[in-house]
Coordinates of C-alpha atoms and ligand atoms in Angstrom, one line a residue:
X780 CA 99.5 122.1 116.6
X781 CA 102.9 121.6 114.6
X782 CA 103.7 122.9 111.2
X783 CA 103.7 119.2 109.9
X784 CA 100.1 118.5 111.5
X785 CA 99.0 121.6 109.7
X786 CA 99.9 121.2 106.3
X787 CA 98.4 117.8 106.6
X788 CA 94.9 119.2 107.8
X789 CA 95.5 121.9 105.2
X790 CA 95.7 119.1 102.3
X791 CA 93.1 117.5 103.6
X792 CA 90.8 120.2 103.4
X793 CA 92.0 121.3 100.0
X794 CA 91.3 117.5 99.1
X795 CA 88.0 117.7 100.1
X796 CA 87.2 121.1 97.8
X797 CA 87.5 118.1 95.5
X798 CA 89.8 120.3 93.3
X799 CA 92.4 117.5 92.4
X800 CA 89.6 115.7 91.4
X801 CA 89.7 117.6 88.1
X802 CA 91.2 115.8 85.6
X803 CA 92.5 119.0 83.7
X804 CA 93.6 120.4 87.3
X805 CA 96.2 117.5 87.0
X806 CA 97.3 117.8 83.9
X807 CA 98.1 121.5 84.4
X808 CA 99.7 120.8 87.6
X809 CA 102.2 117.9 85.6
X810 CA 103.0 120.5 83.2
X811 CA 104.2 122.7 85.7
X812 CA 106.3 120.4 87.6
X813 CA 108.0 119.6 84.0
X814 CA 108.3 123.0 83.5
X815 CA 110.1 123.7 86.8
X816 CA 112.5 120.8 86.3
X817 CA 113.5 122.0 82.9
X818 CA 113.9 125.2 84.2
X819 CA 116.1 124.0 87.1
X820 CA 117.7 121.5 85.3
X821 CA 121.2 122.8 86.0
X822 CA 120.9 123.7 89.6
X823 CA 119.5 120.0 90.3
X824 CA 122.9 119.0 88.2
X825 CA 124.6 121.2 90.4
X826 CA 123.6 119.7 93.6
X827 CA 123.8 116.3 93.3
X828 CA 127.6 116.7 92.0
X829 CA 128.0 118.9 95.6
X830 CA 126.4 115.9 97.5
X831 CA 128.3 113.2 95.7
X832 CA 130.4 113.9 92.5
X833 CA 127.3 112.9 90.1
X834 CA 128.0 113.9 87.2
X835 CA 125.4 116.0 84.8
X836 CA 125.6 112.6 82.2
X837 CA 124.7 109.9 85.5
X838 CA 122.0 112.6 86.5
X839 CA 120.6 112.9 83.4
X840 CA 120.7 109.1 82.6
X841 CA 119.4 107.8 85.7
X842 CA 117.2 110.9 87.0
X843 CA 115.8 113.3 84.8
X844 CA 115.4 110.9 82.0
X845 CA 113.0 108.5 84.2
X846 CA 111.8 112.0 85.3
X847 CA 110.8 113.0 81.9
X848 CA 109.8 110.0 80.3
X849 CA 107.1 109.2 83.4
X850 CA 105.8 112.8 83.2
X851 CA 105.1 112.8 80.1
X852 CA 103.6 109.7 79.7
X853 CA 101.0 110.4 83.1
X854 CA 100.2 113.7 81.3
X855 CA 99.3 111.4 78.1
X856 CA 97.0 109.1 80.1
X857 CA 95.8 110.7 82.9
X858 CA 93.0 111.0 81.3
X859 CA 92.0 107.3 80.2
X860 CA 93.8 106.4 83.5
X861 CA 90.7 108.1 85.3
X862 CA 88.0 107.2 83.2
X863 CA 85.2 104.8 84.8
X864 CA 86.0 101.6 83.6
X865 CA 82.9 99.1 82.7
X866 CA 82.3 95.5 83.4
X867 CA 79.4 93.4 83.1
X868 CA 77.6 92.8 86.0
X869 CA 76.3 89.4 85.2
X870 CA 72.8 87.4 85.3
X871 CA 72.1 87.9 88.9
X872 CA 72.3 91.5 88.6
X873 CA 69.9 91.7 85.3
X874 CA 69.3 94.5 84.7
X875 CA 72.2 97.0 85.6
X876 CA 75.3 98.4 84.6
X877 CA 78.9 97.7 86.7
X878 CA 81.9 99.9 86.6
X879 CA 85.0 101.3 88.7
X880 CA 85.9 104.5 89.0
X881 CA 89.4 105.3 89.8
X882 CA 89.5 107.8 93.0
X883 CA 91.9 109.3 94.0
X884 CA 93.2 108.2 97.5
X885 CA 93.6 111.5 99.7
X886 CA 96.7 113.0 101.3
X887 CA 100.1 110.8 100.5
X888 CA 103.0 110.6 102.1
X889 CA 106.2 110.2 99.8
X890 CA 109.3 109.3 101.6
X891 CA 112.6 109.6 99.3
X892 CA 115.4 107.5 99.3
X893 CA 119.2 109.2 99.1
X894 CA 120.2 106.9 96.1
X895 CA 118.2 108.6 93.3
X896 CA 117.7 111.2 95.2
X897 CA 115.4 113.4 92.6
X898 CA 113.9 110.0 90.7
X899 CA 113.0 108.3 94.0
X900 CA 110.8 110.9 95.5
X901 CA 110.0 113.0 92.3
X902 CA 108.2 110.1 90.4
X903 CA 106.0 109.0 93.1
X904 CA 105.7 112.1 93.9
X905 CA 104.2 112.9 90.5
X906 CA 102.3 109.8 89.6
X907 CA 100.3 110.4 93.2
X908 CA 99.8 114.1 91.7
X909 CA 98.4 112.6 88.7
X910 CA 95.8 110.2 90.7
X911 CA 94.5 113.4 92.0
X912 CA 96.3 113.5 95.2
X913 CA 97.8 115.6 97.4
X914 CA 101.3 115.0 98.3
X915 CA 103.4 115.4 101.1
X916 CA 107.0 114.7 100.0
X917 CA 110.3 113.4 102.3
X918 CA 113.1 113.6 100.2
X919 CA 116.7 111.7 101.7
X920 CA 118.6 114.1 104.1
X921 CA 122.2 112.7 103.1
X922 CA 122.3 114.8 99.7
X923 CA 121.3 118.0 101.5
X924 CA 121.6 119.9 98.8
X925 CA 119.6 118.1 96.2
X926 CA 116.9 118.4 99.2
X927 CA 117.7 121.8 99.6
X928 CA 116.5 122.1 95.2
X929 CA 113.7 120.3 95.6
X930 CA 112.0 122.0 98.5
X931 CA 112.9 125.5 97.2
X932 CA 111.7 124.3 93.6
X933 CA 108.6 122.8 94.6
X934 CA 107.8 124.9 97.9
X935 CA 108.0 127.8 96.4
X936 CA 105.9 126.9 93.3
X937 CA 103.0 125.0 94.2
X938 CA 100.7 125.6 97.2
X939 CA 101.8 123.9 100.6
X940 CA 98.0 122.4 100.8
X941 CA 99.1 120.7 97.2
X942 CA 102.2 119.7 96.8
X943 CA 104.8 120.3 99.4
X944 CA 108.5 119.6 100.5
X945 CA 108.9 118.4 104.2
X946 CA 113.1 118.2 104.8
X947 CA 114.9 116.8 107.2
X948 CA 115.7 113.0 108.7
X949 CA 114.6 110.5 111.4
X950 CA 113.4 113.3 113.5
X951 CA 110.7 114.9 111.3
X952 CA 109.7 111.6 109.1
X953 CA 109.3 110.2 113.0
X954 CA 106.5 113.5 113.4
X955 CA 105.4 112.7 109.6
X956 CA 104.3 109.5 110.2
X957 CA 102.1 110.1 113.4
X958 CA 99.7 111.9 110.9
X959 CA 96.8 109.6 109.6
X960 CA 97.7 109.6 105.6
X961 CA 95.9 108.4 103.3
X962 CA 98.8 106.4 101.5
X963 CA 102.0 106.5 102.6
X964 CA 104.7 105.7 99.6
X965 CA 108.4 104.4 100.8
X966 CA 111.6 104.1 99.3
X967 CA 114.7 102.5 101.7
X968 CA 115.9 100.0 103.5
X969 CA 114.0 97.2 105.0
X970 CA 114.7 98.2 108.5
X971 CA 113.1 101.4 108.3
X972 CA 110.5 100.0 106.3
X973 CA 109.3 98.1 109.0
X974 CA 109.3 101.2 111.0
X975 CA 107.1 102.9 108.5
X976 CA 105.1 99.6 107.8
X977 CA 104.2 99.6 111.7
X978 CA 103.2 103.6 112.0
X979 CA 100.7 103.1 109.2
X980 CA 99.2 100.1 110.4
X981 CA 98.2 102.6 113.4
X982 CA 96.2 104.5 111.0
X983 CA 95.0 101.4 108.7
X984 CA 97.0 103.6 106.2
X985 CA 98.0 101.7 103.2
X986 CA 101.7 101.6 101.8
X987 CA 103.8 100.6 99.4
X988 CA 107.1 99.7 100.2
X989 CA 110.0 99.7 97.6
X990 CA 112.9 98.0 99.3
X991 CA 116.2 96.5 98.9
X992 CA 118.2 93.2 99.0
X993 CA 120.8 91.5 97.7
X994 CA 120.2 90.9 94.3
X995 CA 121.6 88.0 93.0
X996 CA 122.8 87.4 89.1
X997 CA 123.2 83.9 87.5
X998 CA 125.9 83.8 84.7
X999 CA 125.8 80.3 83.0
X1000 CA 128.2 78.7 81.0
X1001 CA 126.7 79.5 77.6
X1002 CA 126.5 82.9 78.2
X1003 CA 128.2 85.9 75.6
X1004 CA 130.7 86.9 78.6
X1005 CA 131.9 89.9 76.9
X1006 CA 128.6 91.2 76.2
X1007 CA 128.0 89.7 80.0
X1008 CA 130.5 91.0 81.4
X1009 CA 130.0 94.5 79.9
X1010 CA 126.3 95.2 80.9
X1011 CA 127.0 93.4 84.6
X1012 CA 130.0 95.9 85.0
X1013 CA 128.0 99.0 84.0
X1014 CA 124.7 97.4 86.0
X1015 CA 127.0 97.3 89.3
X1016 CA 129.5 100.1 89.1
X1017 CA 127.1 103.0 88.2
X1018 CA 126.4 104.8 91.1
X1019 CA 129.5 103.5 92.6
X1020 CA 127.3 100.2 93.4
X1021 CA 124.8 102.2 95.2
X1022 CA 121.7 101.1 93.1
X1023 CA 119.3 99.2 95.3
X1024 CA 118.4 96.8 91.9
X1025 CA 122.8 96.7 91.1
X1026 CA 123.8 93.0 90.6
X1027 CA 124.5 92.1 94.3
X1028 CA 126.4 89.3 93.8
X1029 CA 127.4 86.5 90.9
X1030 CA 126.9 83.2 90.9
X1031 CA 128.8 81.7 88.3
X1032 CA 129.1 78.3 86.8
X1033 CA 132.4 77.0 87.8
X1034 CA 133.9 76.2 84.3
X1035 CA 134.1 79.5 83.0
X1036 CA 134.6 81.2 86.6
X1037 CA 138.3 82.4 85.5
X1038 CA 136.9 83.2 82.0
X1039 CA 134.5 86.1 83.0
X1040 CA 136.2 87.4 85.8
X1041 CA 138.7 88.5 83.2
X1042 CA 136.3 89.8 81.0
X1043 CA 135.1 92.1 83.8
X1044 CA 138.7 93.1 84.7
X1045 CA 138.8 94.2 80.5
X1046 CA 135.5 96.0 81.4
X1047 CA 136.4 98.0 85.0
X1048 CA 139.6 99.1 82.6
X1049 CA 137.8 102.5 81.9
X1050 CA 137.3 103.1 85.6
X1051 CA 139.3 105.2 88.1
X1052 CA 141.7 102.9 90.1
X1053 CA 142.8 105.2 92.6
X1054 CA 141.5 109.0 93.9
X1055 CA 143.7 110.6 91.7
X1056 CA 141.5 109.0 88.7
X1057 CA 138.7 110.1 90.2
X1058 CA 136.4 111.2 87.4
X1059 CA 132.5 112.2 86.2
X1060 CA 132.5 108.4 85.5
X1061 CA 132.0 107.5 88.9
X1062 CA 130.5 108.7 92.1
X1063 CA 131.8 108.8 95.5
X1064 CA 130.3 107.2 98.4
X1065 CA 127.0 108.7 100.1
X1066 CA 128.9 109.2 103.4
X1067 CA 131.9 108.3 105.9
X1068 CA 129.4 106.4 107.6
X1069 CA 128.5 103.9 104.6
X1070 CA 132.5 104.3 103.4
X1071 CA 133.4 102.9 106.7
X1072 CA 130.8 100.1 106.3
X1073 CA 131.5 99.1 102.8
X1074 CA 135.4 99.1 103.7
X1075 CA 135.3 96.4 106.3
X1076 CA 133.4 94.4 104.0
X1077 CA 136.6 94.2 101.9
X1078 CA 138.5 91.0 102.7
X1079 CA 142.0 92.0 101.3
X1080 CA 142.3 87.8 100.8
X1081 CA 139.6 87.4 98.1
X1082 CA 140.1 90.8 96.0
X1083 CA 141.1 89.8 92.4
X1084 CA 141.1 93.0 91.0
X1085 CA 140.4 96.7 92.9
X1086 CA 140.1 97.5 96.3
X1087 CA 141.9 101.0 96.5
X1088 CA 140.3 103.0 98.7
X1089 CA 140.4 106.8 100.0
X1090 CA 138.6 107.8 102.7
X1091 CA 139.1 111.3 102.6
X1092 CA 137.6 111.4 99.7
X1093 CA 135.0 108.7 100.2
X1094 CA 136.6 106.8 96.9
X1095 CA 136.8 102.4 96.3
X1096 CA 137.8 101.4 93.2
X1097 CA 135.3 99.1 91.3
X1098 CA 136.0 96.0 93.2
X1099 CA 135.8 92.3 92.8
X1100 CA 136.2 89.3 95.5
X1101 CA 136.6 86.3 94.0
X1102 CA 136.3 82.5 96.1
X1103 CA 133.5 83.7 98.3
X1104 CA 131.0 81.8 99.7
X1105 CA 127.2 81.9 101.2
X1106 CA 128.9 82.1 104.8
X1107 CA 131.0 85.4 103.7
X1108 CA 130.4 88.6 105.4
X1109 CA 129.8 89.7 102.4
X1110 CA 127.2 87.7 101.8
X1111 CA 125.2 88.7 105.4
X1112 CA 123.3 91.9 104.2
X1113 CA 123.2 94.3 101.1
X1114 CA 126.0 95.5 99.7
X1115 CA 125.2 98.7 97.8
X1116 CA 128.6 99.8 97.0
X1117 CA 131.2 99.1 94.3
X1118 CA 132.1 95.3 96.0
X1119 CA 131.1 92.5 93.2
X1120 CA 131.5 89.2 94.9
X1121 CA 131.8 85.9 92.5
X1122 CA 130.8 82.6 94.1
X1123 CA 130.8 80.0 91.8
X1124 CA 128.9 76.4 91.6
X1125 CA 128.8 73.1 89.6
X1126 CA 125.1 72.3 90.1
X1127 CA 122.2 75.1 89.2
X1128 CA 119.8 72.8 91.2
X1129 CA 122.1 74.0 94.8
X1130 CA 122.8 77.4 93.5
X1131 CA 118.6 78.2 92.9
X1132 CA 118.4 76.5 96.5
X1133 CA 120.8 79.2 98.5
X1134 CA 119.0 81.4 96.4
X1135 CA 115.5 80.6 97.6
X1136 CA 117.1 80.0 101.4
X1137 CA 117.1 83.7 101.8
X1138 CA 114.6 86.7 102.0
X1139 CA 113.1 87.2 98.2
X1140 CA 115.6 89.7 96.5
X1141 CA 114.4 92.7 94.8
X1142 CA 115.9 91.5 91.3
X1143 CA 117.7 88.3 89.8
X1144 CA 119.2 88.5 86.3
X1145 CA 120.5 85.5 83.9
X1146 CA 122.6 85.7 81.8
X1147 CA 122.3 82.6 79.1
X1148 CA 121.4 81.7 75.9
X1149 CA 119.5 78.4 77.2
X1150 CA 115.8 78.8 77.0
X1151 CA 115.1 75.8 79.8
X1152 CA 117.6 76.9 82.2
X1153 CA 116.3 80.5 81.9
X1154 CA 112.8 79.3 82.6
X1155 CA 114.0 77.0 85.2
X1156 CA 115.2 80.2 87.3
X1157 CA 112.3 82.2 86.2
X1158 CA 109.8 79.4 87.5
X1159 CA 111.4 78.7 90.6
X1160 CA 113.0 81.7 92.5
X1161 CA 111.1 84.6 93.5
X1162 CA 112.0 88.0 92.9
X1163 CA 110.5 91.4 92.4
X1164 CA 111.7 92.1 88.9
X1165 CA 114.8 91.7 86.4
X1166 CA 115.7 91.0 83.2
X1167 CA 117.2 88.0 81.0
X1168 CA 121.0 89.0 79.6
X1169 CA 120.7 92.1 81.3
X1170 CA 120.8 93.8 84.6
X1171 CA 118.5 97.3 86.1
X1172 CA 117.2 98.4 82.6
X1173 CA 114.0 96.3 83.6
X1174 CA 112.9 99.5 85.5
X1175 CA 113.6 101.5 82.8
X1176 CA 110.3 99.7 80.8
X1177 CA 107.6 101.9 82.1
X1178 CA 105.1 99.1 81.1
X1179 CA 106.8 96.7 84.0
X1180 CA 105.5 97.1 87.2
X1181 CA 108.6 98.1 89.6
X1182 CA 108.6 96.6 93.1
X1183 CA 109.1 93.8 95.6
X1184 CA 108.2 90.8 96.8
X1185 CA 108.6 89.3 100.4
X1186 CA 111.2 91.0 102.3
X1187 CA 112.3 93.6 99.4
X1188 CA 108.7 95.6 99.5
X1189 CA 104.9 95.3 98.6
X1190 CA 103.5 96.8 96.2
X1191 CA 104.7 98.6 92.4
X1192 CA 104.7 101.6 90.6
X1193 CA 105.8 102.5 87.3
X1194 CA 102.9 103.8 84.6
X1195 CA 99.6 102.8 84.6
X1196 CA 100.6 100.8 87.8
X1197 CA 101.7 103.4 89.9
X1198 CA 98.9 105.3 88.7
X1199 CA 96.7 102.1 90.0
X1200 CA 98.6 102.9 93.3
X1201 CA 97.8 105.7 94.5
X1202 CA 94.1 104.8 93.2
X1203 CA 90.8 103.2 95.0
X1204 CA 89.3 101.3 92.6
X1205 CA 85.5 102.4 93.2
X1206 CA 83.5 99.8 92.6
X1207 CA 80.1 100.5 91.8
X1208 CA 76.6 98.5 90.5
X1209 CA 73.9 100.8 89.0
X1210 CA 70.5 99.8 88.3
X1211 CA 67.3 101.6 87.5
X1212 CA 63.8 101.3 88.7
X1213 CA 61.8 99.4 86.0
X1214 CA 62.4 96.1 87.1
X1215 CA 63.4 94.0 89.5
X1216 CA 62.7 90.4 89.3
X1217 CA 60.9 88.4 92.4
X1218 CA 63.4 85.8 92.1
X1219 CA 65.4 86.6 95.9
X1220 CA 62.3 87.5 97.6
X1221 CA 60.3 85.8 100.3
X1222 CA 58.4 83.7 100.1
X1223 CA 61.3 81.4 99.2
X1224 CA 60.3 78.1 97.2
X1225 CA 62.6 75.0 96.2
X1226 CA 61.0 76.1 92.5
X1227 CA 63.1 79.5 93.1
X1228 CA 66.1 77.7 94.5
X1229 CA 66.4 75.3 92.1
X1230 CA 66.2 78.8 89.4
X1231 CA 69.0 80.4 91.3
X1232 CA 71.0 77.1 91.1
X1233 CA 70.5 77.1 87.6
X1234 CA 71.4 81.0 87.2
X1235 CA 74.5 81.4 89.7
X1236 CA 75.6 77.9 89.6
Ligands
LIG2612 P1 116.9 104.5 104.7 O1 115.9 103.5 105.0 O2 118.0 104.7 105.6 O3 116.2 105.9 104.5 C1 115.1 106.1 103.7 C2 114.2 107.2 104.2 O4 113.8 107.0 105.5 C3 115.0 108.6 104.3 O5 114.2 109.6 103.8 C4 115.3 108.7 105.7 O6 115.3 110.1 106.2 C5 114.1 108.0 106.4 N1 114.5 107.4 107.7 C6 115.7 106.9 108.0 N2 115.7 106.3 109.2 C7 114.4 106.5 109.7 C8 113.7 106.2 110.9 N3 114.4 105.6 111.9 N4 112.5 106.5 111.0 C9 111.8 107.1 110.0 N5 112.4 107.5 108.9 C10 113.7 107.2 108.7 O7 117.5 104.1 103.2 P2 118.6 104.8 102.4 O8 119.9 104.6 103.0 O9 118.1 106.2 102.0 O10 118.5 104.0 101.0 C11 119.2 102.8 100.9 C12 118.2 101.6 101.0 O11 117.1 101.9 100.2 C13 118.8 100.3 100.4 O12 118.4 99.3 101.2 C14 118.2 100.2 99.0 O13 118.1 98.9 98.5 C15 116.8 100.8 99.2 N6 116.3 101.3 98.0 C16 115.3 100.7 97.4 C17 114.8 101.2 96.2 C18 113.6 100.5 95.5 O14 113.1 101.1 94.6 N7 113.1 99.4 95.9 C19 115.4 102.3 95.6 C20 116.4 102.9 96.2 C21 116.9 102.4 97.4

């Protein structure tokens, strides 16, 4: 037996003490994980800037923060997040009580995307903790050293039948998911997710997939382009573009095309143009690998502003392509990097339907002040979140369920909803024994019939 097959047995037996179950237990157990992130707050600082130039402000905004905020919220509700929940059981089932109760699912499997390295594996991670699971967690291997933290941070303060680190890539997630898991949680890209999709079907397991895309953002011609501008820039250049819900593209309306790319050029002003700039207000790219990649996708032709690029020192400027259309490179997969391509259009009608030609993005954002043409895209493209004259901060809203639809993932989490995720709603119906009325039993009459018509309908 492998040491990956035995920590899952071991979890699976610890589940079945029924330990977890224990609402307290939880709690505790959410404390201490807070606790161990405050306490290795710097060293997690540390080794994301290692991996790739994060700085401590980025980590904080986009990490910890999350981090925090969805901690404390599951150690706030666990508790009315677990309770039995009534319902009424209706006439056919006078007299009885209904209610669910929220079980916990088993053994999880939480695979990490490299992105948000600690948010994207740490949250799920948690909120499964909080259901009364036990979790198995995958972190990225491309920041090794903010896998490297977590392990040691987690690994060496909660019990391996708990709560445990697994590191490492392809190889071991390969091993990872030939284990029969209870739920396995994934965040990545849609290739691998079918990998992952088509090892738990093996096991009947059930997943949620968070996804990616290309994420599409509709400026229209009443929009506040500096405010526009400003929150699209920031939205798409944090994380160097490597944010699977960034603004992919922009499709603009024609008229004020020229208008609003200059308004971004004002914005990317406080960025690094070149490696010498570099600074804490930007990242580098992941790898050579995706550097490689994301330069190629650069056609020298259509950049209007940016484009300098370092490989050395895996470093492109905040870039935008301007005159590109559907059939661009560009335009064939996901982006996630710091390349903003404009296309613009005259009619909304033929922008919504390129829109809706493709796979279902991950998120959409408009950017307008009119109500019908920000229902119009509402109503007809579908998307898995986003936000009206505003871009990313939707996931931000704990309250809002964060996930896909179509090809960028199934399923949510986020709050009460991821809470609901790694949950089996029990279903249960509860009667007593001092009635039970003749009505269903042989001998069956038209009288009775014509009673259960009347009650049922
Ligand atoms: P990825 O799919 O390459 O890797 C994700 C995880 O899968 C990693 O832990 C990796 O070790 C593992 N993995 C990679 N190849 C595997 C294989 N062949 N078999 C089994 N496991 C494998 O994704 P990534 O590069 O880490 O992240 C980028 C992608 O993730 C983008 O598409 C982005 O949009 C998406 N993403 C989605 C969300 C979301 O919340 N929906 C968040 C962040 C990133």
């Amino acid at each position: 037996m492998g040491n990956i097959e035995k920590i899952v047995n071991a979890q699976k037996a610890y589940f079945n003490t029924n330990t977890t179950k224990d609402v307290a237990y939880r709690i505790a157990q959410l404390k201490k994980l807070k606790a161990l992130i405050q306490a290795n707050e710097q060293e997690i600082f540390d080794a994301i800037y290692a991996d790739f130039g994060k700085s401590e402000f980025e980590t904080y905004l986009t990490e910890l923060a999350l981090l925090r905020h969805e901690i404390d919220l599951c150690i706030k509700k666990t508790k009315r997040w677990s309770k039995r929940k009534r319902v009424w059981s209706g006439i056919a089932n006078f007299p009885s009580k209904s209610y669910i109760i929220p079980e916990p699912l088993g053994v999880c499997l939480v695979i990490g995307a490299w992105n948000y390295p600690y948010q994207l594996s740490l949250l799920p991670a948690l909120t499964a903790l909080a259901a009364g699971n036990t979790v198995i967690m995958k972190p990225s291997e491309l920041p090794s050293r903010t896998s490297a933290v977590m392990a040691k941070m987690i690994n060496e303060h909660f019990a391996a039948d708990y709560f445990h680190v697994i590191e490492g890539g392809v190889e071991e997630t390969t091993e990872l998911l030939n284990q029969p898991f209870d739920k396995i949680f994934f965040t990545g890209s849609i290739p691998v997710g079918k990998i992952v999709y088509e090892a738990a079907a093996k096991n009947l397991t059930p997943v949620t997939l968070e996804l990616g895309g290309k994420s599409p953002t509709f400026v229209l011609q009443d929009a506040d382009l500096k405010m526009t501008a400003k929150r699209i820039a920031w939205a798409k250049f944090i994380n160097a573009g490597q944010t699977c819900v960034a603004p992919d593209y922009i499709l603009v309306e024609k008229s004020i095309e020229d208008k609003f790319i200059e308004a971004l050029k004002v914005e990317l002003e406080n960025y690094p143009q070149s490696s010498d700039q570099f600074d804490d207000n930007y990242v580098k790219i992941i790898n050579t690998k995706n550097f490689d990649r994301l330069s190629e996708l650069i056609d020298k032709e259509k950049v209007c502003y940016g484009g300098n690029q370092n490989r050395e020192e895996r470093f492109i400027s905040p870039t935008i392509m301007k005159n590109v259309s559907f059939d661009d490179p560009i335009m064939e997969d996901e982006i996630f990097g710091p390349i903003l391509p404009i296309l613009s259009f005259s009619d909304l009608n033929q922008a919504i339907h390129e829109v809706k030609a493709r796979p279902k993005p991950l998120s959409c954002y408009v950017y307008s002040k009119n109500k019908s043409s920000i229902n119009k895209l509402l109503h007809e493209v579908s998307f898995g979140g986003g936000c009206v004259n505003d871009s990313i901060m939707h996931l931000a809203v704990s309250k809002l369920p964060f996930g896909g639809v179509g090809h960028s993932g199934i399923g949510s989490y986020h709050g009460k909803v991821g809470f609901d995720t790694f949950s089996h709603q029990k279903s249960i119906l509860h009667k007593g024994f001092w009635f039970e009325p003749p009505i269903k039993y042989a001998p069956y009459s038209p009288k009775k019939l014509k009673i259960i018509r009347w009650l049922i309908g």
